[in-house]
Amino acid sequence: MQISRYTLALSGLLLAGAARAQVVPPTPGSAPPPAPLSPPPTPPAPAKPVPYGAGMKFNLSPDGQKYVRLMAWTQVYVRYNENNTGTLRGPNEPKSSQLDFGIRRSRMVLLAQLSPRFLIYTHLGINNQNNVSGGVNATTDGKKPQFFIHEAVTEYKVNKYLSLGAGLHYFNGISRLSSASTTSILPMDLPLTNFPTIDALDQFARWIGVYAKGRVGKFDYRLSMSDPFLTNLPTNPNYVVGGVQTGNPLGLGFNSTVGGVTTNTGVNVAQYNPQNDSHVYQGYFDYNFFDPEPNLLPYMQGTWLGTKKVLSLGAGFLYNQDGMFSRQSNSSVNLATLASGADLYAAVPTTKHDIKLFGADVFYDTPLDTARRTALTFYGVYYNYDFGPNYVRFVGAENPGYGASATRGNAVPQSGTGGSVYGQLGFLLGKNTLGSKVRLQPYVAYLHSNYEGLRNAAGEVQGVNVYDAGLNFLIDGHNAKVTLNYRARPDFNLTTVNGVGVVGEVKHRPEITLQTQVFL
């Protein structure tokens, strides 16, 4: 009975608790009280921009000593150009000026290091494509440009003072600009005089060979030995049927017919020797007084935008034995005496000349006002080139002219036997000059050359003067920038007299270019 009483008492307590737990229905006609509002979620803080740093680098070890890195960049032109005299836009279509579009460079570099002692990198891409030139048929068609390897290098670090490498390399001599980084140029473009043998002895300023580089204290050096590429001179219009045609010595003269006899007479103007098989030796040496510059890769910075203080003095050379050949003006050959199938290199006497190129330069880049982040950049170089008698070569970057004429479009004397001086000066304006997103960097550049093979009707050497002025809009340093450049370049209005170009009336033609660059 006592257990029963306990059971009844416990059941009563449970029933009472259940009754109290029931929800009392609301009074008819009145709404239930609203539920309390939840506070809105706190919005995430905006992400701060991350500095570019090493770019697209994939570390393969925690300390970053083993890695793969990818770099890519593209430079696009929108350009108005007043063409040189006689420029064609298409077959038999003269063109005095045009607005055109083009890709100056589109490239990438793949770099890998699995040991601090071993390095491999490959550089590939295209250059100078527009609607007229730069394609498979480079001077007459802009379609389908050749996507080719610029560099393919393996390198071994012997010690902290010396690294050895081999492959298709960019360790050039002569000057700092001869191994320039195309992503950090102060002006819109390089003068091209810094690449005197481009696509003649080399592959777009690259060479197949071996090199040594290193640093001892503040002294940097690079030395290389390479094979010259075949010059691939065009088929010579002055040849004997069945004879050797490509670049043969008759191209070093002109034909004249007197009394039914056709004679080819030398003009004493040197050209690249198609039979050149001597090694090309190069070197560049520089001393940095202040901050050291990186030397892992061959590319030398154009402007540091005030992030370093650099004062560098340098000098360099290029030497190639028998790289050129010529025929003196008293060398005459009766074409009738040359048998069909004759070896014209043996039948026509020539003189060989060594290529001897030298440069000396100074580079100064320094921050000025650290609070406003202003900076100054200056570069100056002197070139002394010896290619043999009276040699001069015309080149136009992303040339808008059609055909094979060397002086078409925007071409200027790019190299030759003689001397050149070139200078750049730029000033990085203070931050917030044009808002908080863009930095401004105005600049000027000037090239002056005297080549013994460029003469006027009076026989005097005609100087070459090229003027550039522009403004860099730096959206994210060199990684995203827009450049507006004005160039005044000489049009020499050349005529040919006995196989030699003679300067006519010189006019400076305007060239206005807007370039966009993205570098990742």
mmCIF file of N, CA and C in Angstrom, residues 350-467:
data_model
loop_
_atom_site.group_PDB
_atom_site.id
_atom_site.type_symbol
_atom_site.label_atom_id
_atom_site.label_comp_id
_atom_site.label_asym_id
_atom_site.label_seq_id
_atom_site.Cartn_x
_atom_site.Cartn_y
_atom_site.Cartn_z
ATOM 1 N N THR A 350 86.578 38.961 -102.694
ATOM 2 C CA THR A 350 85.990 39.782 -101.628
ATOM 3 C C THR A 350 87.024 40.010 -100.532
ATOM 4 N N THR A 351 86.700 40.946 -99.658
ATOM 5 C CA THR A 351 87.524 41.229 -98.488
ATOM 6 C C THR A 351 86.697 40.956 -97.232
ATOM 7 N N LYS A 352 87.269 40.211 -96.292
ATOM 8 C CA LYS A 352 86.569 39.907 -95.049
ATOM 9 C C LYS A 352 86.857 40.977 -93.997
ATOM 10 N N HIS A 353 85.868 41.211 -93.118
ATOM 11 C CA HIS A 353 86.002 42.205 -92.049
ATOM 12 C C HIS A 353 85.473 41.623 -90.743
ATOM 13 N N ASP A 354 86.189 41.900 -89.659
ATOM 14 C CA ASP A 354 85.722 41.503 -88.333
ATOM 15 C C ASP A 354 84.631 42.464 -87.866
ATOM 16 N N ILE A 355 83.664 41.938 -87.121
ATOM 17 C CA ILE A 355 82.662 42.774 -86.451
ATOM 18 C C ILE A 355 83.204 43.111 -85.070
ATOM 19 N N LYS A 356 83.345 44.411 -84.800
ATOM 20 C CA LYS A 356 83.890 44.875 -83.518
ATOM 21 C C LYS A 356 82.960 45.959 -82.979
ATOM 22 N N LEU A 357 82.220 45.622 -81.914
ATOM 23 C CA LEU A 357 81.221 46.516 -81.346
ATOM 24 C C LEU A 357 81.554 46.779 -79.882
ATOM 25 N N PHE A 358 81.391 48.032 -79.471
ATOM 26 C CA PHE A 358 81.761 48.423 -78.112
ATOM 27 C C PHE A 358 80.721 49.390 -77.568
ATOM 28 N N GLY A 359 80.464 49.318 -76.267
ATOM 29 C CA GLY A 359 79.538 50.249 -75.622
ATOM 30 C C GLY A 359 79.978 50.571 -74.211
ATOM 31 N N ALA A 360 79.627 51.763 -73.727
ATOM 32 C CA ALA A 360 79.877 52.176 -72.346
ATOM 33 C C ALA A 360 78.662 52.968 -71.888
ATOM 34 N N ASP A 361 78.175 52.685 -70.660
ATOM 35 C CA ASP A 361 76.934 53.312 -70.235
ATOM 36 C C ASP A 361 76.912 53.609 -68.744
ATOM 37 N N VAL A 362 75.914 54.404 -68.343
ATOM 38 C CA VAL A 362 75.671 54.738 -66.945
ATOM 39 C C VAL A 362 74.172 54.693 -66.710
ATOM 40 N N PHE A 363 73.782 54.109 -65.577
ATOM 41 C CA PHE A 363 72.372 54.015 -65.192
ATOM 42 C C PHE A 363 72.232 54.522 -63.766
ATOM 43 N N TYR A 364 71.283 55.448 -63.586
ATOM 44 C CA TYR A 364 71.052 56.034 -62.263
ATOM 45 C C TYR A 364 69.553 56.066 -62.000
ATOM 46 N N ASP A 365 69.143 55.429 -60.921
ATOM 47 C CA ASP A 365 67.729 55.404 -60.539
ATOM 48 C C ASP A 365 67.671 55.596 -59.023
ATOM 49 N N THR A 366 66.922 56.612 -58.577
ATOM 50 C CA THR A 366 66.935 56.915 -57.154
ATOM 51 C C THR A 366 65.611 57.507 -56.700
ATOM 52 N N PRO A 367 65.167 57.153 -55.484
ATOM 53 C CA PRO A 367 64.025 57.866 -54.911
ATOM 54 C C PRO A 367 64.443 59.277 -54.520
ATOM 55 N N LEU A 368 63.515 60.225 -54.597
ATOM 56 C CA LEU A 368 63.795 61.613 -54.231
ATOM 57 C C LEU A 368 63.076 61.987 -52.948
ATOM 58 N N ASP A 369 61.786 62.147 -52.995
ATOM 59 C CA ASP A 369 60.969 62.468 -51.824
ATOM 60 C C ASP A 369 60.280 61.181 -51.381
ATOM 61 N N THR A 370 60.742 60.592 -50.286
ATOM 62 C CA THR A 370 60.194 59.302 -49.869
ATOM 63 C C THR A 370 58.747 59.414 -49.413
ATOM 64 N N ALA A 371 58.333 60.586 -48.890
ATOM 65 C CA ALA A 371 56.949 60.757 -48.453
ATOM 66 C C ALA A 371 56.004 60.781 -49.651
ATOM 67 N N ARG A 372 56.401 61.480 -50.713
ATOM 68 C CA ARG A 372 55.559 61.566 -51.911
ATOM 69 C C ARG A 372 55.921 60.479 -52.917
ATOM 70 N N ARG A 373 56.986 59.734 -52.652
ATOM 71 C CA ARG A 373 57.432 58.604 -53.479
ATOM 72 C C ARG A 373 57.799 59.046 -54.887
ATOM 73 N N THR A 374 58.441 60.189 -54.996
ATOM 74 C CA THR A 374 58.951 60.626 -56.294
ATOM 75 C C THR A 374 60.293 59.943 -56.562
ATOM 76 N N ALA A 375 60.661 59.862 -57.845
ATOM 77 C CA ALA A 375 61.902 59.175 -58.210
ATOM 78 C C ALA A 375 62.412 59.712 -59.539
ATOM 79 N N LEU A 376 63.715 59.562 -59.741
ATOM 80 C CA LEU A 376 64.389 60.005 -60.950
ATOM 81 C C LEU A 376 65.079 58.818 -61.604
ATOM 82 N N THR A 377 64.993 58.735 -62.942
ATOM 83 C CA THR A 377 65.684 57.696 -63.698
ATOM 84 C C THR A 377 66.461 58.335 -64.838
ATOM 85 N N PHE A 378 67.741 57.955 -64.964
ATOM 86 C CA PHE A 378 68.571 58.441 -66.065
ATOM 87 C C PHE A 378 69.387 57.289 -66.625
ATOM 88 N N TYR A 379 69.491 57.246 -67.951
ATOM 89 C CA TYR A 379 70.362 56.273 -68.608
ATOM 90 C C TYR A 379 71.031 56.937 -69.792
ATOM 91 N N GLY A 380 72.336 56.703 -69.949
ATOM 92 C CA GLY A 380 73.079 57.216 -71.084
ATOM 93 C C GLY A 380 74.070 56.181 -71.569
ATOM 94 N N VAL A 381 74.241 56.077 -72.897
ATOM 95 C CA VAL A 381 75.139 55.075 -73.463
ATOM 96 C C VAL A 381 75.818 55.637 -74.703
ATOM 97 N N TYR A 382 77.061 55.205 -74.914
ATOM 98 C CA TYR A 382 77.804 55.509 -76.138
ATOM 99 C C TYR A 382 78.149 54.199 -76.822
ATOM 100 N N TYR A 383 77.863 54.113 -78.124
ATOM 101 C CA TYR A 383 78.181 52.938 -78.932
ATOM 102 C C TYR A 383 79.210 53.302 -79.997
ATOM 103 N N ASN A 384 80.174 52.409 -80.190
ATOM 104 C CA ASN A 384 81.122 52.522 -81.287
ATOM 105 C C ASN A 384 81.099 51.201 -82.039
ATOM 106 N N TYR A 385 80.613 51.243 -83.284
ATOM 107 C CA TYR A 385 80.406 50.027 -84.058
ATOM 108 C C TYR A 385 81.311 50.016 -85.291
ATOM 109 N N ASP A 386 81.895 48.848 -85.554
ATOM 110 C CA ASP A 386 82.697 48.643 -86.762
ATOM 111 C C ASP A 386 82.210 47.375 -87.449
ATOM 112 N N PHE A 387 81.465 47.556 -88.533
ATOM 113 C CA PHE A 387 80.958 46.450 -89.346
ATOM 114 C C PHE A 387 81.673 46.354 -90.686
ATOM 115 N N GLY A 388 82.747 47.104 -90.877
ATOM 116 C CA GLY A 388 83.369 47.167 -92.188
ATOM 117 C C GLY A 388 82.929 48.420 -92.910
ATOM 118 N N PRO A 389 83.458 48.637 -94.111
ATOM 119 C CA PRO A 389 83.258 49.925 -94.788
ATOM 120 C C PRO A 389 81.798 50.222 -95.126
ATOM 121 N N ASN A 390 81.348 51.400 -94.706
ATOM 122 C CA ASN A 390 80.094 52.023 -95.159
ATOM 123 C C ASN A 390 78.827 51.225 -94.865
ATOM 124 N N TYR A 391 78.887 50.290 -93.931
ATOM 125 C CA TYR A 391 77.689 49.505 -93.628
ATOM 126 C C TYR A 391 76.680 50.360 -92.852
ATOM 127 N N VAL A 392 75.400 50.278 -93.234
ATOM 128 C CA VAL A 392 74.310 50.902 -92.494
ATOM 129 C C VAL A 392 73.055 50.066 -92.724
ATOM 130 N N ARG A 393 72.256 49.935 -91.679
ATOM 131 C CA ARG A 393 71.058 49.079 -91.739
ATOM 132 C C ARG A 393 69.849 49.840 -91.215
ATOM 133 N N PHE A 394 68.724 49.730 -91.919
ATOM 134 C CA PHE A 394 67.466 50.355 -91.511
ATOM 135 C C PHE A 394 66.543 49.303 -90.893
ATOM 136 N N VAL A 395 65.886 49.676 -89.784
ATOM 137 C CA VAL A 395 64.926 48.792 -89.115
ATOM 138 C C VAL A 395 63.772 49.643 -88.598
ATOM 139 N N GLY A 396 62.548 49.126 -88.705
ATOM 140 C CA GLY A 396 61.374 49.770 -88.128
ATOM 141 C C GLY A 396 60.612 48.787 -87.263
ATOM 142 N N ALA A 397 60.395 49.115 -85.983
ATOM 143 C CA ALA A 397 59.676 48.217 -85.082
ATOM 144 C C ALA A 397 58.213 48.126 -85.489
ATOM 145 N N GLU A 398 57.710 46.903 -85.581
ATOM 146 C CA GLU A 398 56.321 46.644 -85.998
ATOM 147 C C GLU A 398 55.983 47.506 -87.217
ATOM 148 N N ASN A 399 56.786 47.345 -88.251
ATOM 149 C CA ASN A 399 56.744 48.236 -89.412
ATOM 150 C C ASN A 399 55.383 48.187 -90.106
ATOM 151 N N PRO A 400 54.738 49.346 -90.308
ATOM 152 C CA PRO A 400 53.442 49.361 -90.983
ATOM 153 C C PRO A 400 53.543 49.374 -92.497
ATOM 154 N N GLY A 401 54.767 49.357 -93.050
ATOM 155 C CA GLY A 401 54.948 49.380 -94.492
ATOM 156 C C GLY A 401 54.954 47.986 -95.095
ATOM 157 N N TYR A 402 54.564 47.902 -96.346
ATOM 158 C CA TYR A 402 54.473 46.634 -97.075
ATOM 159 C C TYR A 402 55.683 46.486 -97.994
ATOM 160 N N GLY A 403 56.170 45.262 -98.152
ATOM 161 C CA GLY A 403 57.222 45.005 -99.117
ATOM 162 C C GLY A 403 58.597 44.902 -98.498
ATOM 163 N N ALA A 404 59.607 44.839 -99.375
ATOM 164 C CA ALA A 404 60.973 44.571 -98.931
ATOM 165 C C ALA A 404 61.848 45.806 -98.846
ATOM 166 N N SER A 405 61.328 46.982 -99.146
ATOM 167 C CA SER A 405 62.155 48.184 -99.082
ATOM 168 C C SER A 405 62.631 48.417 -97.654
ATOM 169 N N ALA A 406 63.940 48.559 -97.489
ATOM 170 C CA ALA A 406 64.507 48.718 -96.147
ATOM 171 C C ALA A 406 64.055 50.007 -95.475
ATOM 172 N N THR A 407 63.691 51.018 -96.253
ATOM 173 C CA THR A 407 63.360 52.335 -95.692
ATOM 174 C C THR A 407 61.859 52.560 -95.575
ATOM 175 N N ARG A 408 61.048 51.521 -95.748
ATOM 176 C CA ARG A 408 59.596 51.685 -95.738
ATOM 177 C C ARG A 408 59.066 52.015 -94.334
ATOM 178 N N GLY A 409 57.842 52.517 -94.298
ATOM 179 C CA GLY A 409 57.120 52.662 -93.034
ATOM 180 C C GLY A 409 57.776 53.594 -92.046
ATOM 181 N N ASN A 410 58.174 53.045 -90.908
ATOM 182 C CA ASN A 410 58.772 53.840 -89.829
ATOM 183 C C ASN A 410 60.241 53.493 -89.606
ATOM 184 N N ALA A 411 60.924 52.972 -90.628
ATOM 185 C CA ALA A 411 62.308 52.520 -90.470
ATOM 186 C C ALA A 411 63.263 53.703 -90.281
ATOM 187 N N VAL A 412 64.264 53.482 -89.442
ATOM 188 C CA VAL A 412 65.346 54.444 -89.227
ATOM 189 C C VAL A 412 66.671 53.687 -89.283
ATOM 190 N N PRO A 413 67.797 54.391 -89.494
ATOM 191 C CA PRO A 413 69.101 53.709 -89.431
ATOM 192 C C PRO A 413 69.334 53.159 -88.022
ATOM 193 N N GLN A 414 69.311 51.849 -87.907
ATOM 194 C CA GLN A 414 69.367 51.190 -86.598
ATOM 195 C C GLN A 414 70.796 50.867 -86.186
ATOM 196 N N SER A 415 71.655 50.572 -87.143
ATOM 197 C CA SER A 415 73.044 50.243 -86.825
ATOM 198 C C SER A 415 73.893 50.524 -88.052
ATOM 199 N N GLY A 416 75.200 50.531 -87.851
ATOM 200 C CA GLY A 416 76.119 50.777 -88.947
ATOM 201 C C GLY A 416 77.511 51.053 -88.410
ATOM 202 N N THR A 417 78.459 51.189 -89.314
ATOM 203 C CA THR A 417 79.819 51.528 -88.915
ATOM 204 C C THR A 417 79.856 53.010 -88.549
ATOM 205 N N GLY A 418 80.158 53.294 -87.292
ATOM 206 C CA GLY A 418 80.152 54.660 -86.791
ATOM 207 C C GLY A 418 79.832 54.687 -85.313
ATOM 208 N N GLY A 419 79.368 55.826 -84.827
ATOM 209 C CA GLY A 419 79.114 56.006 -83.412
ATOM 210 C C GLY A 419 77.700 56.483 -83.141
ATOM 211 N N SER A 420 77.198 56.178 -81.934
ATOM 212 C CA SER A 420 75.867 56.597 -81.502
ATOM 213 C C SER A 420 75.912 56.974 -80.028
ATOM 214 N N VAL A 421 75.078 57.948 -79.674
ATOM 215 C CA VAL A 421 74.829 58.249 -78.272
ATOM 216 C C VAL A 421 73.317 58.211 -78.069
ATOM 217 N N TYR A 422 72.915 57.700 -76.920
ATOM 218 C CA TYR A 422 71.491 57.584 -76.613
ATOM 219 C C TYR A 422 71.289 57.881 -75.146
ATOM 220 N N GLY A 423 70.199 58.603 -74.831
ATOM 221 C CA GLY A 423 69.917 58.943 -73.451
ATOM 222 C C GLY A 423 68.436 58.917 -73.140
ATOM 223 N N GLN A 424 68.115 58.609 -71.873
ATOM 224 C CA GLN A 424 66.745 58.629 -71.353
ATOM 225 C C GLN A 424 66.729 59.406 -70.047
ATOM 226 N N LEU A 425 65.638 60.106 -69.802
ATOM 227 C CA LEU A 425 65.450 60.813 -68.535
ATOM 228 C C LEU A 425 63.980 60.750 -68.175
ATOM 229 N N GLY A 426 63.673 60.269 -66.972
ATOM 230 C CA GLY A 426 62.290 60.162 -66.528
ATOM 231 C C GLY A 426 62.132 60.600 -65.095
ATOM 232 N N PHE A 427 60.936 61.079 -64.767
ATOM 233 C CA PHE A 427 60.641 61.549 -63.407
ATOM 234 C C PHE A 427 59.307 60.969 -62.973
ATOM 235 N N LEU A 428 59.301 60.247 -61.858
ATOM 236 C CA LEU A 428 58.082 59.684 -61.291
ATOM 237 C C LEU A 428 57.447 60.720 -60.377
ATOM 238 N N LEU A 429 56.268 61.195 -60.776
ATOM 239 C CA LEU A 429 55.588 62.228 -59.997
ATOM 240 C C LEU A 429 55.064 61.661 -58.684
ATOM 241 N N GLY A 430 54.765 62.572 -57.739
ATOM 242 C CA GLY A 430 54.311 62.164 -56.424
ATOM 243 C C GLY A 430 52.978 61.445 -56.459
ATOM 244 N N LYS A 431 52.730 60.641 -55.430
ATOM 245 C CA LYS A 431 51.462 59.917 -55.361
ATOM 246 C C LYS A 431 50.309 60.908 -55.228
ATOM 247 N N ASN A 432 49.149 60.487 -55.712
ATOM 248 C CA ASN A 432 47.919 61.290 -55.705
ATOM 249 C C ASN A 432 47.973 62.468 -56.677
ATOM 250 N N THR A 433 48.983 62.499 -57.552
ATOM 251 C CA THR A 433 48.998 63.544 -58.579
ATOM 252 C C THR A 433 47.796 63.412 -59.499
ATOM 253 N N LEU A 434 47.411 62.185 -59.812
ATOM 254 C CA LEU A 434 46.245 61.911 -60.636
ATOM 255 C C LEU A 434 45.340 60.927 -59.896
ATOM 256 N N GLY A 435 45.001 61.257 -58.661
ATOM 257 C CA GLY A 435 44.198 60.354 -57.859
ATOM 258 C C GLY A 435 45.053 59.308 -57.178
ATOM 259 N N SER A 436 44.385 58.397 -56.490
ATOM 260 C CA SER A 436 45.097 57.404 -55.689
ATOM 261 C C SER A 436 45.413 56.122 -56.452
ATOM 262 N N LYS A 437 44.886 55.996 -57.676
ATOM 263 C CA LYS A 437 45.028 54.724 -58.391
ATOM 264 C C LYS A 437 46.153 54.716 -59.418
ATOM 265 N N VAL A 438 46.555 55.889 -59.931
ATOM 266 C CA VAL A 438 47.480 55.950 -61.056
ATOM 267 C C VAL A 438 48.666 56.833 -60.708
ATOM 268 N N ARG A 439 49.866 56.364 -61.051
ATOM 269 C CA ARG A 439 51.072 57.178 -60.930
ATOM 270 C C ARG A 439 51.475 57.662 -62.322
ATOM 271 N N LEU A 440 52.054 58.837 -62.398
ATOM 272 C CA LEU A 440 52.471 59.417 -63.667
ATOM 273 C C LEU A 440 53.992 59.487 -63.737
ATOM 274 N N GLN A 441 54.534 59.177 -64.901
ATOM 275 C CA GLN A 441 55.980 59.212 -65.111
ATOM 276 C C GLN A 441 56.282 59.779 -66.502
ATOM 277 N N PRO A 442 56.479 61.088 -66.617
ATOM 278 C CA PRO A 442 56.888 61.649 -67.906
ATOM 279 C C PRO A 442 58.350 61.324 -68.193
ATOM 280 N N TYR A 443 58.709 61.283 -69.485
ATOM 281 C CA TYR A 443 60.082 60.955 -69.869
ATOM 282 C C TYR A 443 60.410 61.583 -71.215
ATOM 283 N N VAL A 444 61.691 61.660 -71.500
ATOM 284 C CA VAL A 444 62.197 62.041 -72.814
ATOM 285 C C VAL A 444 63.342 61.096 -73.164
ATOM 286 N N ALA A 445 63.566 60.914 -74.473
ATOM 287 C CA ALA A 445 64.680 60.083 -74.946
ATOM 288 C C ALA A 445 65.198 60.670 -76.255
ATOM 289 N N TYR A 446 66.507 60.471 -76.487
ATOM 290 C CA TYR A 446 67.137 61.057 -77.677
ATOM 291 C C TYR A 446 68.221 60.126 -78.187
ATOM 292 N N LEU A 447 68.229 59.908 -79.509
ATOM 293 C CA LEU A 447 69.243 59.088 -80.171
ATOM 294 C C LEU A 447 69.914 59.917 -81.255
ATOM 295 N N HIS A 448 71.255 59.922 -81.241
ATOM 296 C CA HIS A 448 72.015 60.572 -82.307
ATOM 297 C C HIS A 448 73.074 59.596 -82.803
ATOM 298 N N SER A 449 73.135 59.419 -84.123
ATOM 299 C CA SER A 449 74.108 58.502 -84.721
ATOM 300 C C SER A 449 74.773 59.155 -85.921
ATOM 301 N N ASN A 450 76.029 58.785 -86.138
ATOM 302 C CA ASN A 450 76.775 59.156 -87.340
ATOM 303 C C ASN A 450 77.336 57.876 -87.951
ATOM 304 N N TYR A 451 76.806 57.479 -89.111
ATOM 305 C CA TYR A 451 77.263 56.285 -89.794
ATOM 306 C C TYR A 451 77.958 56.693 -91.092
ATOM 307 N N GLU A 452 79.135 56.126 -91.318
ATOM 308 C CA GLU A 452 79.909 56.546 -92.481
ATOM 309 C C GLU A 452 79.236 56.156 -93.796
ATOM 310 N N GLY A 453 78.320 55.208 -93.770
ATOM 311 C CA GLY A 453 77.636 54.797 -94.993
ATOM 312 C C GLY A 453 76.389 55.586 -95.301
ATOM 313 N N LEU A 454 76.044 56.571 -94.463
ATOM 314 C CA LEU A 454 74.860 57.396 -94.696
ATOM 315 C C LEU A 454 75.335 58.802 -95.038
ATOM 316 N N ARG A 455 75.311 59.123 -96.342
ATOM 317 C CA ARG A 455 75.875 60.393 -96.808
ATOM 318 C C ARG A 455 74.893 61.099 -97.736
ATOM 319 N N ASN A 456 75.035 62.427 -97.768
ATOM 320 C CA ASN A 456 74.190 63.218 -98.662
ATOM 321 C C ASN A 456 74.876 63.375 -100.024
ATOM 322 N N ALA A 457 74.234 64.153 -100.901
ATOM 323 C CA ALA A 457 74.757 64.305 -102.270
ATOM 324 C C ALA A 457 76.126 64.954 -102.295
ATOM 325 N N ALA A 458 76.480 65.739 -101.273
ATOM 326 C CA ALA A 458 77.791 66.379 -101.210
ATOM 327 C C ALA A 458 78.865 65.456 -100.643
ATOM 328 N N GLY A 459 78.482 64.219 -100.270
ATOM 329 C CA GLY A 459 79.444 63.268 -99.726
ATOM 330 C C GLY A 459 79.670 63.406 -98.242
ATOM 331 N N GLU A 460 78.882 64.245 -97.566
ATOM 332 C CA GLU A 460 79.037 64.446 -96.127
ATOM 333 C C GLU A 460 78.203 63.432 -95.349
ATOM 334 N N VAL A 461 78.730 63.019 -94.203
ATOM 335 C CA VAL A 461 77.989 62.097 -93.344
ATOM 336 C C VAL A 461 76.724 62.784 -92.838
ATOM 337 N N GLN A 462 75.590 62.096 -92.985
ATOM 338 C CA GLN A 462 74.302 62.642 -92.559
ATOM 339 C C GLN A 462 73.969 62.107 -91.172
ATOM 340 N N GLY A 463 73.831 62.982 -90.204
ATOM 341 C CA GLY A 463 73.514 62.559 -88.847
ATOM 342 C C GLY A 463 72.086 62.042 -88.728
ATOM 343 N N VAL A 464 71.892 61.155 -87.744
ATOM 344 C CA VAL A 464 70.583 60.578 -87.457
ATOM 345 C C VAL A 464 70.133 61.107 -86.098
ATOM 346 N N ASN A 465 68.968 61.742 -86.050
ATOM 347 C CA ASN A 465 68.426 62.270 -84.802
ATOM 348 C C ASN A 465 66.994 61.779 -84.636
ATOM 349 N N VAL A 466 66.750 61.067 -83.540
ATOM 350 C CA VAL A 466 65.412 60.547 -83.231
ATOM 351 C C VAL A 466 65.021 61.066 -81.852
ATOM 352 N N TYR A 467 63.827 61.672 -81.769
ATOM 353 C CA TYR A 467 63.359 62.286 -80.532
ATOM 354 C C TYR A 467 62.109 61.560 -80.031
#
